[in-house]
PDB file of C-alpha atoms in Angstrom:
ATOM      1  CA  UNK A   1       9.508  -0.738   1.809  1.00 50.00           C
ATOM      2  CA  UNK A   2      10.942   0.353   5.159  1.00 47.00           C
ATOM      3  CA  UNK A   3      14.388   1.153   3.855  1.00 39.00           C
ATOM      4  CA  UNK A   4      13.774   2.414   0.343  1.00 37.00           C
ATOM      5  CA  UNK A   5      10.990   2.889  -2.153  1.00 41.00           C
ATOM      6  CA  UNK A   6      10.962   0.102  -4.724  1.00 41.00           C
ATOM      7  CA  UNK A   7       9.936   0.786  -8.254  1.00 38.00           C
ATOM      8  CA  UNK A   8       8.197  -1.155 -10.988  1.00 41.00           C
ATOM      9  CA  UNK A   9       6.998  -0.014 -14.366  1.00 39.00           C
ATOM     10  CA  UNK A  10       4.513  -2.132 -16.307  1.00 41.00           C
ATOM     11  CA  UNK A  11       4.169  -1.961 -20.092  1.00 36.00           C
ATOM     12  CA  UNK A  12       0.703  -1.314 -21.439  1.00 34.00           C
ATOM     13  CA  UNK A  13       0.692  -4.546 -23.434  1.00 29.00           C
ATOM     14  CA  UNK A  14       1.534  -6.733 -20.420  1.00 35.00           C
ATOM     15  CA  UNK A  15      -0.864  -4.797 -18.227  1.00 39.00           C
ATOM     16  CA  UNK A  16      -3.721  -5.345 -20.660  1.00 39.00           C
ATOM     17  CA  UNK A  17      -2.946  -9.039 -21.057  1.00 35.00           C
ATOM     18  CA  UNK A  18      -2.897  -9.512 -17.295  1.00 41.00           C
ATOM     19  CA  UNK A  19      -6.360  -8.030 -16.955  1.00 41.00           C
ATOM     20  CA  UNK A  20      -7.762 -10.050 -19.839  1.00 36.00           C
ATOM     21  CA  UNK A  21      -6.239 -13.268 -18.534  1.00 39.00           C
ATOM     22  CA  UNK A  22      -8.409 -13.217 -15.422  1.00 42.00           C
ATOM     23  CA  UNK A  23     -11.539 -11.943 -17.126  1.00 45.00           C
ATOM     24  CA  UNK A  24     -11.458  -8.456 -15.635  1.00 43.00           C
ATOM     25  CA  UNK A  25     -11.242  -6.404 -18.823  1.00 41.00           C
ATOM     26  CA  UNK A  26     -14.999  -6.322 -19.312  1.00 43.00           C
ATOM     27  CA  UNK A  27     -15.418  -4.642 -15.948  1.00 42.00           C
ATOM     28  CA  UNK A  28     -12.791  -1.912 -16.243  1.00 44.00           C
ATOM     29  CA  UNK A  29     -13.771   1.568 -17.321  1.00 43.00           C
ATOM     30  CA  UNK A  30     -11.906   3.457 -20.010  1.00 47.00           C
ATOM     31  CA  UNK A  31     -10.509   5.848 -17.414  1.00 44.00           C
ATOM     32  CA  UNK A  32      -9.011   3.016 -15.433  1.00 45.00           C
ATOM     33  CA  UNK A  33      -7.511   1.330 -18.478  1.00 46.00           C
ATOM     34  CA  UNK A  34      -5.797   4.596 -19.358  1.00 45.00           C
ATOM     35  CA  UNK A  35      -3.876   4.482 -16.089  1.00 44.00           C
ATOM     36  CA  UNK A  36      -1.580   1.724 -17.383  1.00 43.00           C
ATOM     37  CA  UNK A  37       2.017   2.764 -17.983  1.00 38.00           C
ATOM     38  CA  UNK A  38       2.927   3.382 -21.654  1.00 34.00           C
ATOM     39  CA  UNK A  39       5.090   0.726 -23.303  1.00 34.00           C
ATOM     40  CA  UNK A  40       7.828   3.306 -23.784  1.00 30.00           C
ATOM     41  CA  UNK A  41       8.335   3.366 -20.030  1.00 29.00           C
ATOM     42  CA  UNK A  42       9.114  -0.338 -19.711  1.00 33.00           C
ATOM     43  CA  UNK A  43      12.311  -0.694 -17.704  1.00 42.00           C
ATOM     44  CA  UNK A  44      14.141  -3.201 -15.585  1.00 41.00           C
ATOM     45  CA  UNK A  45      12.253  -4.046 -12.426  1.00 51.00           C
ATOM     46  CA  UNK A  46      13.780  -3.588  -9.026  1.00 64.00           C
ATOM     47  CA  UNK A  47      12.799  -5.946  -6.251  1.00 83.00           C
ATOM     48  CA  UNK A  48       9.051  -5.880  -5.816  1.00 91.00           C
ATOM     49  CA  UNK A  49       7.496  -5.519  -2.386  1.00 95.00           C
ATOM     50  CA  UNK A  50       5.473  -8.409  -1.033  1.00 97.00           C
ATOM     51  CA  UNK A  51       1.803  -7.507  -0.933  1.00 98.00           C
ATOM     52  CA  UNK A  52      -0.036  -8.607   2.199  1.00 98.00           C
ATOM     53  CA  UNK A  53      -3.818  -8.624   1.840  1.00 98.00           C
ATOM     54  CA  UNK A  54      -6.275  -8.847   4.702  1.00 97.00           C
ATOM     55  CA  UNK A  55      -9.977  -9.609   4.258  1.00 97.00           C
ATOM     56  CA  UNK A  56     -11.526  -8.089   7.347  1.00 94.00           C
ATOM     57  CA  UNK A  57     -13.535 -10.273   9.728  1.00 95.00           C
ATOM     58  CA  UNK A  58     -14.402 -13.909   8.883  1.00 93.00           C
ATOM     59  CA  UNK A  59     -15.827 -16.966  10.570  1.00 91.00           C
ATOM     60  CA  UNK A  60     -17.850 -16.076  13.675  1.00 93.00           C
ATOM     61  CA  UNK A  61     -17.126 -12.379  13.019  1.00 93.00           C
ATOM     62  CA  UNK A  62     -19.315 -11.246  10.129  1.00 94.00           C
ATOM     63  CA  UNK A  63     -18.485  -7.562  10.364  1.00 93.00           C
ATOM     64  CA  UNK A  64     -21.199  -5.064   9.508  1.00 94.00           C
ATOM     65  CA  UNK A  65     -24.305  -6.190   7.627  1.00 94.00           C
ATOM     66  CA  UNK A  66     -25.937  -4.655   4.559  1.00 92.00           C
ATOM     67  CA  UNK A  67     -29.530  -3.449   4.502  1.00 84.00           C
ATOM     68  CA  UNK A  68     -30.362  -6.762   2.794  1.00 88.00           C
ATOM     69  CA  UNK A  69     -28.679  -8.810   5.514  1.00 93.00           C
ATOM     70  CA  UNK A  70     -25.439  -9.592   3.646  1.00 93.00           C
ATOM     71  CA  UNK A  71     -22.442  -9.727   6.034  1.00 96.00           C
ATOM     72  CA  UNK A  72     -19.332  -7.749   5.252  1.00 97.00           C
ATOM     73  CA  UNK A  73     -16.947 -10.694   5.628  1.00 96.00           C
ATOM     74  CA  UNK A  74     -17.899 -12.353   2.328  1.00 96.00           C
ATOM     75  CA  UNK A  75     -17.647  -9.151   0.288  1.00 97.00           C
ATOM     76  CA  UNK A  76     -14.216  -8.449   1.765  1.00 97.00           C
ATOM     77  CA  UNK A  77     -13.019 -11.938   0.874  1.00 97.00           C
ATOM     78  CA  UNK A  78     -14.347 -11.819  -2.678  1.00 97.00           C
ATOM     79  CA  UNK A  79     -12.536  -8.537  -3.345  1.00 98.00           C
ATOM     80  CA  UNK A  80      -9.332  -9.914  -1.798  1.00 98.00           C
ATOM     81  CA  UNK A  81      -9.328 -13.019  -4.000  1.00 98.00           C
ATOM     82  CA  UNK A  82      -9.854 -10.958  -7.146  1.00 97.00           C
ATOM     83  CA  UNK A  83      -7.133  -8.511  -6.136  1.00 98.00           C
ATOM     84  CA  UNK A  84      -4.754 -11.389  -5.374  1.00 98.00           C
ATOM     85  CA  UNK A  85      -5.272 -12.735  -8.891  1.00 97.00           C
ATOM     86  CA  UNK A  86      -4.497  -9.356 -10.427  1.00 97.00           C
ATOM     87  CA  UNK A  87      -1.344  -8.938  -8.371  1.00 97.00           C
ATOM     88  CA  UNK A  88      -0.003 -12.458  -8.873  1.00 96.00           C
ATOM     89  CA  UNK A  89      -0.478 -12.426 -12.617  1.00 96.00           C
ATOM     90  CA  UNK A  90       1.434  -9.132 -12.653  1.00 93.00           C
ATOM     91  CA  UNK A  91       4.460 -10.629 -10.900  1.00 94.00           C
ATOM     92  CA  UNK A  92       3.862  -9.810  -7.259  1.00 96.00           C
ATOM     93  CA  UNK A  93       4.263 -12.225  -4.377  1.00 96.00           C
ATOM     94  CA  UNK A  94       1.059 -12.038  -2.363  1.00 97.00           C
ATOM     95  CA  UNK A  95       0.332 -13.217   1.170  1.00 97.00           C
ATOM     96  CA  UNK A  96      -3.203 -13.248   2.597  1.00 98.00           C
ATOM     97  CA  UNK A  97      -4.482 -13.399   6.143  1.00 97.00           C
ATOM     98  CA  UNK A  98      -7.346 -15.637   5.029  1.00 97.00           C
ATOM     99  CA  UNK A  99      -8.673 -17.087   1.774  1.00 97.00           C
ATOM    100  CA  UNK A 100     -11.756 -18.784   3.242  1.00 96.00           C
ATOM    101  CA  UNK A 101     -14.569 -17.799   5.591  1.00 97.00           C
ATOM    102  CA  UNK A 102     -12.704 -18.347   8.817  1.00 95.00           C
ATOM    103  CA  UNK A 103     -11.279 -16.665  11.889  1.00 94.00           C
ATOM    104  CA  UNK A 104      -7.529 -17.183  12.152  1.00 94.00           C
ATOM    105  CA  UNK A 105      -7.313 -17.360  15.934  1.00 93.00           C
ATOM    106  CA  UNK A 106      -5.042 -19.970  17.512  1.00 89.00           C
ATOM    107  CA  UNK A 107      -6.429 -23.416  18.220  1.00 93.00           C
ATOM    108  CA  UNK A 108      -7.641 -23.940  21.759  1.00 94.00           C
ATOM    109  CA  UNK A 109      -8.634 -20.328  22.372  1.00 93.00           C
ATOM    110  CA  UNK A 110     -12.042 -20.115  24.030  1.00 94.00           C
ATOM    111  CA  UNK A 111     -14.420 -17.204  24.234  1.00 94.00           C
ATOM    112  CA  UNK A 112     -15.288 -14.797  21.421  1.00 95.00           C
ATOM    113  CA  UNK A 113     -13.286 -11.897  22.865  1.00 94.00           C
ATOM    114  CA  UNK A 114     -10.170 -14.032  23.249  1.00 95.00           C
ATOM    115  CA  UNK A 115     -10.606 -15.539  19.796  1.00 93.00           C
ATOM    116  CA  UNK A 116     -10.950 -12.072  18.269  1.00 92.00           C
ATOM    117  CA  UNK A 117      -7.811 -10.888  20.069  1.00 93.00           C
ATOM    118  CA  UNK A 118      -5.847 -13.941  18.866  1.00 94.00           C
ATOM    119  CA  UNK A 119      -7.180 -13.439  15.337  1.00 90.00           C
ATOM    120  CA  UNK A 120      -5.979  -9.835  15.222  1.00 93.00           C
ATOM    121  CA  UNK A 121      -2.589 -10.740  16.674  1.00 94.00           C
ATOM    122  CA  UNK A 122      -2.104 -13.342  13.936  1.00 94.00           C
ATOM    123  CA  UNK A 123      -3.075 -10.882  11.213  1.00 95.00           C
ATOM    124  CA  UNK A 124      -0.600  -8.336  12.582  1.00 95.00           C
ATOM    125  CA  UNK A 125       2.115 -10.984  12.723  1.00 96.00           C
ATOM    126  CA  UNK A 126       1.754 -11.497   8.966  1.00 96.00           C
ATOM    127  CA  UNK A 127       1.719  -7.740   8.329  1.00 97.00           C
ATOM    128  CA  UNK A 128       5.048  -7.461  10.146  1.00 96.00           C
ATOM    129  CA  UNK A 129       6.620 -10.668   8.872  1.00 96.00           C
ATOM    130  CA  UNK A 130       8.504  -9.074   5.965  1.00 95.00           C
ATOM    131  CA  UNK A 131      10.877  -6.117   5.761  1.00 92.00           C
ATOM    132  CA  UNK A 132       9.664  -5.375   2.241  1.00 93.00           C
ATOM    133  CA  UNK A 133       5.873  -5.358   2.257  1.00 97.00           C
ATOM    134  CA  UNK A 134       2.827  -3.232   1.527  1.00 97.00           C
ATOM    135  CA  UNK A 135      -0.299  -4.148   3.489  1.00 97.00           C
ATOM    136  CA  UNK A 136      -3.939  -3.620   2.556  1.00 98.00           C
ATOM    137  CA  UNK A 137      -6.864  -4.424   4.843  1.00 97.00           C
ATOM    138  CA  UNK A 138     -10.178  -4.639   2.979  1.00 97.00           C
ATOM    139  CA  UNK A 139     -13.396  -3.614   4.747  1.00 97.00           C
ATOM    140  CA  UNK A 140     -16.863  -2.168   4.180  1.00 96.00           C
ATOM    141  CA  UNK A 141     -18.269   0.840   5.999  1.00 95.00           C
ATOM    142  CA  UNK A 142     -21.535   1.449   7.810  1.00 94.00           C
ATOM    143  CA  UNK A 143     -23.290   4.454   9.311  1.00 93.00           C
ATOM    144  CA  UNK A 144     -26.612   5.208  10.983  1.00 92.00           C
ATOM    145  CA  UNK A 145     -27.595   7.533   8.107  1.00 92.00           C
ATOM    146  CA  UNK A 146     -28.133   5.627   4.853  1.00 92.00           C
ATOM    147  CA  UNK A 147     -27.293   8.735   2.810  1.00 92.00           C
ATOM    148  CA  UNK A 148     -23.530   8.303   3.034  1.00 93.00           C
ATOM    149  CA  UNK A 149     -21.599   6.387   0.385  1.00 95.00           C
ATOM    150  CA  UNK A 150     -18.177   6.086  -1.221  1.00 95.00           C
ATOM    151  CA  UNK A 151     -14.801   4.542  -0.443  1.00 97.00           C
ATOM    152  CA  UNK A 152     -12.447   6.036   2.125  1.00 97.00           C
ATOM    153  CA  UNK A 153      -8.880   5.208   3.120  1.00 97.00           C
ATOM    154  CA  UNK A 154      -7.723   5.075   6.748  1.00 97.00           C
ATOM    155  CA  UNK A 155      -4.063   5.248   7.716  1.00 97.00           C
ATOM    156  CA  UNK A 156      -1.841   5.651  10.759  1.00 96.00           C
ATOM    157  CA  UNK A 157       0.860   8.232  11.314  1.00 93.00           C
ATOM    158  CA  UNK A 158       3.208   5.539  12.637  1.00 92.00           C
ATOM    159  CA  UNK A 159       4.802   5.017   9.199  1.00 91.00           C
ATOM    160  CA  UNK A 160       5.888   7.888   6.969  1.00 90.00           C
ATOM    161  CA  UNK A 161       4.651   6.128   3.812  1.00 95.00           C
ATOM    162  CA  UNK A 162       1.132   5.396   5.024  1.00 96.00           C
ATOM    163  CA  UNK A 163      -0.276   8.757   4.016  1.00 97.00           C
ATOM    164  CA  UNK A 164       1.222   8.507   0.523  1.00 97.00           C
ATOM    165  CA  UNK A 165      -0.284   5.044   0.062  1.00 97.00           C
ATOM    166  CA  UNK A 166      -3.669   6.248   1.301  1.00 97.00           C
ATOM    167  CA  UNK A 167      -3.637   9.197  -1.098  1.00 97.00           C
ATOM    168  CA  UNK A 168      -2.741   6.945  -4.024  1.00 97.00           C
ATOM    169  CA  UNK A 169      -5.585   4.559  -3.274  1.00 97.00           C
ATOM    170  CA  UNK A 170      -8.130   7.341  -2.635  1.00 97.00           C
ATOM    171  CA  UNK A 171      -7.171   8.976  -5.915  1.00 96.00           C
ATOM    172  CA  UNK A 172      -7.623   5.691  -7.754  1.00 96.00           C
ATOM    173  CA  UNK A 173     -11.147   5.317  -6.364  1.00 96.00           C
ATOM    174  CA  UNK A 174     -12.156   8.605  -7.955  1.00 93.00           C
ATOM    175  CA  UNK A 175     -12.044   6.844 -11.322  1.00 92.00           C
ATOM    176  CA  UNK A 176     -14.590   4.314 -10.095  1.00 95.00           C
ATOM    177  CA  UNK A 177     -16.597   6.763  -7.966  1.00 94.00           C
ATOM    178  CA  UNK A 178     -16.313  10.173  -9.693  1.00 93.00           C
ATOM    179  CA  UNK A 179     -18.689  11.828  -7.218  1.00 91.00           C
ATOM    180  CA  UNK A 180     -16.700  10.619  -4.210  1.00 93.00           C
ATOM    181  CA  UNK A 181     -15.338  13.648  -2.356  1.00 91.00           C
ATOM    182  CA  UNK A 182     -14.115  11.756   0.686  1.00 94.00           C
ATOM    183  CA  UNK A 183     -10.638  12.431   2.031  1.00 95.00           C
ATOM    184  CA  UNK A 184      -8.166  10.045   3.604  1.00 96.00           C
ATOM    185  CA  UNK A 185      -8.504   9.817   7.370  1.00 96.00           C
ATOM    186  CA  UNK A 186      -5.852   9.489  10.053  1.00 96.00           C
ATOM    187  CA  UNK A 187      -6.566   6.773  12.598  1.00 95.00           C
ATOM    188  CA  UNK A 188      -5.244   5.859  16.018  1.00 92.00           C
ATOM    189  CA  UNK A 189      -4.927   2.687  18.046  1.00 93.00           C
ATOM    190  CA  UNK A 190      -8.582   1.858  17.419  1.00 92.00           C
ATOM    191  CA  UNK A 191      -7.508   0.475  14.034  1.00 94.00           C
ATOM    192  CA  UNK A 192      -5.153  -2.143  15.416  1.00 94.00           C
ATOM    193  CA  UNK A 193      -3.581  -3.390  12.177  1.00 94.00           C
ATOM    194  CA  UNK A 194      -2.985   0.068  10.744  1.00 94.00           C
ATOM    195  CA  UNK A 195      -1.510   1.450  13.938  1.00 95.00           C
ATOM    196  CA  UNK A 196       0.834  -1.393  14.815  1.00 96.00           C
ATOM    197  CA  UNK A 197       1.903  -2.451  11.338  1.00 96.00           C
ATOM    198  CA  UNK A 198       5.577  -1.750  10.674  1.00 96.00           C
ATOM    199  CA  UNK A 199       5.073  -1.657   6.879  1.00 96.00           C
ATOM    200  CA  UNK A 200       3.100   0.804   4.735  1.00 97.00           C
ATOM    201  CA  UNK A 201      -0.506  -0.056   5.543  1.00 97.00           C
ATOM    202  CA  UNK A 202      -3.963   1.246   4.678  1.00 97.00           C
ATOM    203  CA  UNK A 203      -7.457   0.121   5.590  1.00 97.00           C
ATOM    204  CA  UNK A 204      -9.643   0.369   2.503  1.00 98.00           C
ATOM    205  CA  UNK A 205     -13.300   0.991   3.346  1.00 97.00           C
ATOM    206  CA  UNK A 206     -14.715   0.189  -0.093  1.00 97.00           C
ATOM    207  CA  UNK A 207     -18.202   1.590   0.450  1.00 96.00           C
ATOM    208  CA  UNK A 208     -21.189   1.802   2.787  1.00 96.00           C
ATOM    209  CA  UNK A 209     -23.326  -1.271   3.351  1.00 97.00           C
ATOM    210  CA  UNK A 210     -25.799   1.054   5.073  1.00 96.00           C
ATOM    211  CA  UNK A 211     -26.478   2.763   1.730  1.00 95.00           C
ATOM    212  CA  UNK A 212     -29.003   0.604  -0.198  1.00 95.00           C
ATOM    213  CA  UNK A 213     -27.716   1.473  -3.667  1.00 95.00           C
ATOM    214  CA  UNK A 214     -24.057   1.030  -2.805  1.00 96.00           C
ATOM    215  CA  UNK A 215     -24.750  -2.137  -0.813  1.00 96.00           C
ATOM    216  CA  UNK A 216     -26.435  -3.668  -3.849  1.00 96.00           C
ATOM    217  CA  UNK A 217     -23.405  -2.833  -6.000  1.00 96.00           C
ATOM    218  CA  UNK A 218     -20.941  -4.178  -3.449  1.00 97.00           C
ATOM    219  CA  UNK A 219     -22.732  -7.515  -3.476  1.00 95.00           C
ATOM    220  CA  UNK A 220     -22.198  -8.048  -7.226  1.00 97.00           C
ATOM    221  CA  UNK A 221     -19.215  -9.829  -8.767  1.00 97.00           C
ATOM    222  CA  UNK A 222     -18.874  -7.097 -11.413  1.00 97.00           C
ATOM    223  CA  UNK A 223     -18.474  -4.299  -8.893  1.00 97.00           C
ATOM    224  CA  UNK A 224     -16.191  -6.381  -6.674  1.00 97.00           C
ATOM    225  CA  UNK A 225     -13.945  -6.846  -9.718  1.00 98.00           C
ATOM    226  CA  UNK A 226     -13.963  -3.105 -10.327  1.00 97.00           C
ATOM    227  CA  UNK A 227     -12.940  -2.450  -6.738  1.00 98.00           C
ATOM    228  CA  UNK A 228     -10.133  -4.999  -6.978  1.00 98.00           C
ATOM    229  CA  UNK A 229      -8.872  -3.288 -10.124  1.00 97.00           C
ATOM    230  CA  UNK A 230      -9.117   0.113  -8.447  1.00 97.00           C
ATOM    231  CA  UNK A 231      -6.979  -1.001  -5.498  1.00 98.00           C
ATOM    232  CA  UNK A 232      -4.560  -2.679  -7.907  1.00 98.00           C
ATOM    233  CA  UNK A 233      -4.159   0.557  -9.848  1.00 96.00           C
ATOM    234  CA  UNK A 234      -3.590   2.605  -6.695  1.00 97.00           C
ATOM    235  CA  UNK A 235      -0.993   0.145  -5.438  1.00 97.00           C
ATOM    236  CA  UNK A 236       0.898   0.286  -8.717  1.00 95.00           C
ATOM    237  CA  UNK A 237       0.925   4.081  -8.592  1.00 94.00           C
ATOM    238  CA  UNK A 238       2.297   4.025  -5.063  1.00 96.00           C
ATOM    239  CA  UNK A 239       4.984   1.453  -5.811  1.00 94.00           C
ATOM    240  CA  UNK A 240       6.093   3.148  -9.022  1.00 88.00           C
ATOM    241  CA  UNK A 241       6.157   6.535  -7.318  1.00 86.00           C
ATOM    242  CA  UNK A 242       3.844   8.070  -9.903  1.00 67.00           C
TER     243      UNK A 242
END
């Protein structure tokens, strides 16, 4: 993705079969299903980008915690695994930073701060491993006021395609969260992976665990599947240039 935008167009029939094959069709709204590309637009596929998925936190690092005491790390991982299934069945090569509840710091590292630093370095190494990649880091949000809700995309200005990817994903979330008026947000070095990634990268904050209603949704398999499908749709729009 660094050198040129790659393009893929999916036919509606294949798209529908892919969703059904992993049991996601029951969870997808009519609006989201209508985002599939018409069969008339099926064309030869150029080389697909590798999709690198990161489930934030893991192991000793639980991330933020919902009002019911559910740690972020498990929700992030569940969404990642569902999204990986969607992508792989649609022909993408997918790499993940973790597929279990673990920190990925190097062996022999002692001390939580050092382990966290090693963990982040290893995640970034995978983000930058390929010349042709799109990277998504999955997280949940939290705020002192329980009123706030809704997904929001964070991106860095270090790559010219980051903003486009963030807009595509934020737009896709409006199908799942019609009342969501949040806008994409530019980040700095405080979001390590976004800032130092050399490929198009976005941090997806899927919702607020500090909001009781949204936290309850985020902890259900049905809503996690909807979020995975929403990210999948936004990625396809970005890659196809639509």
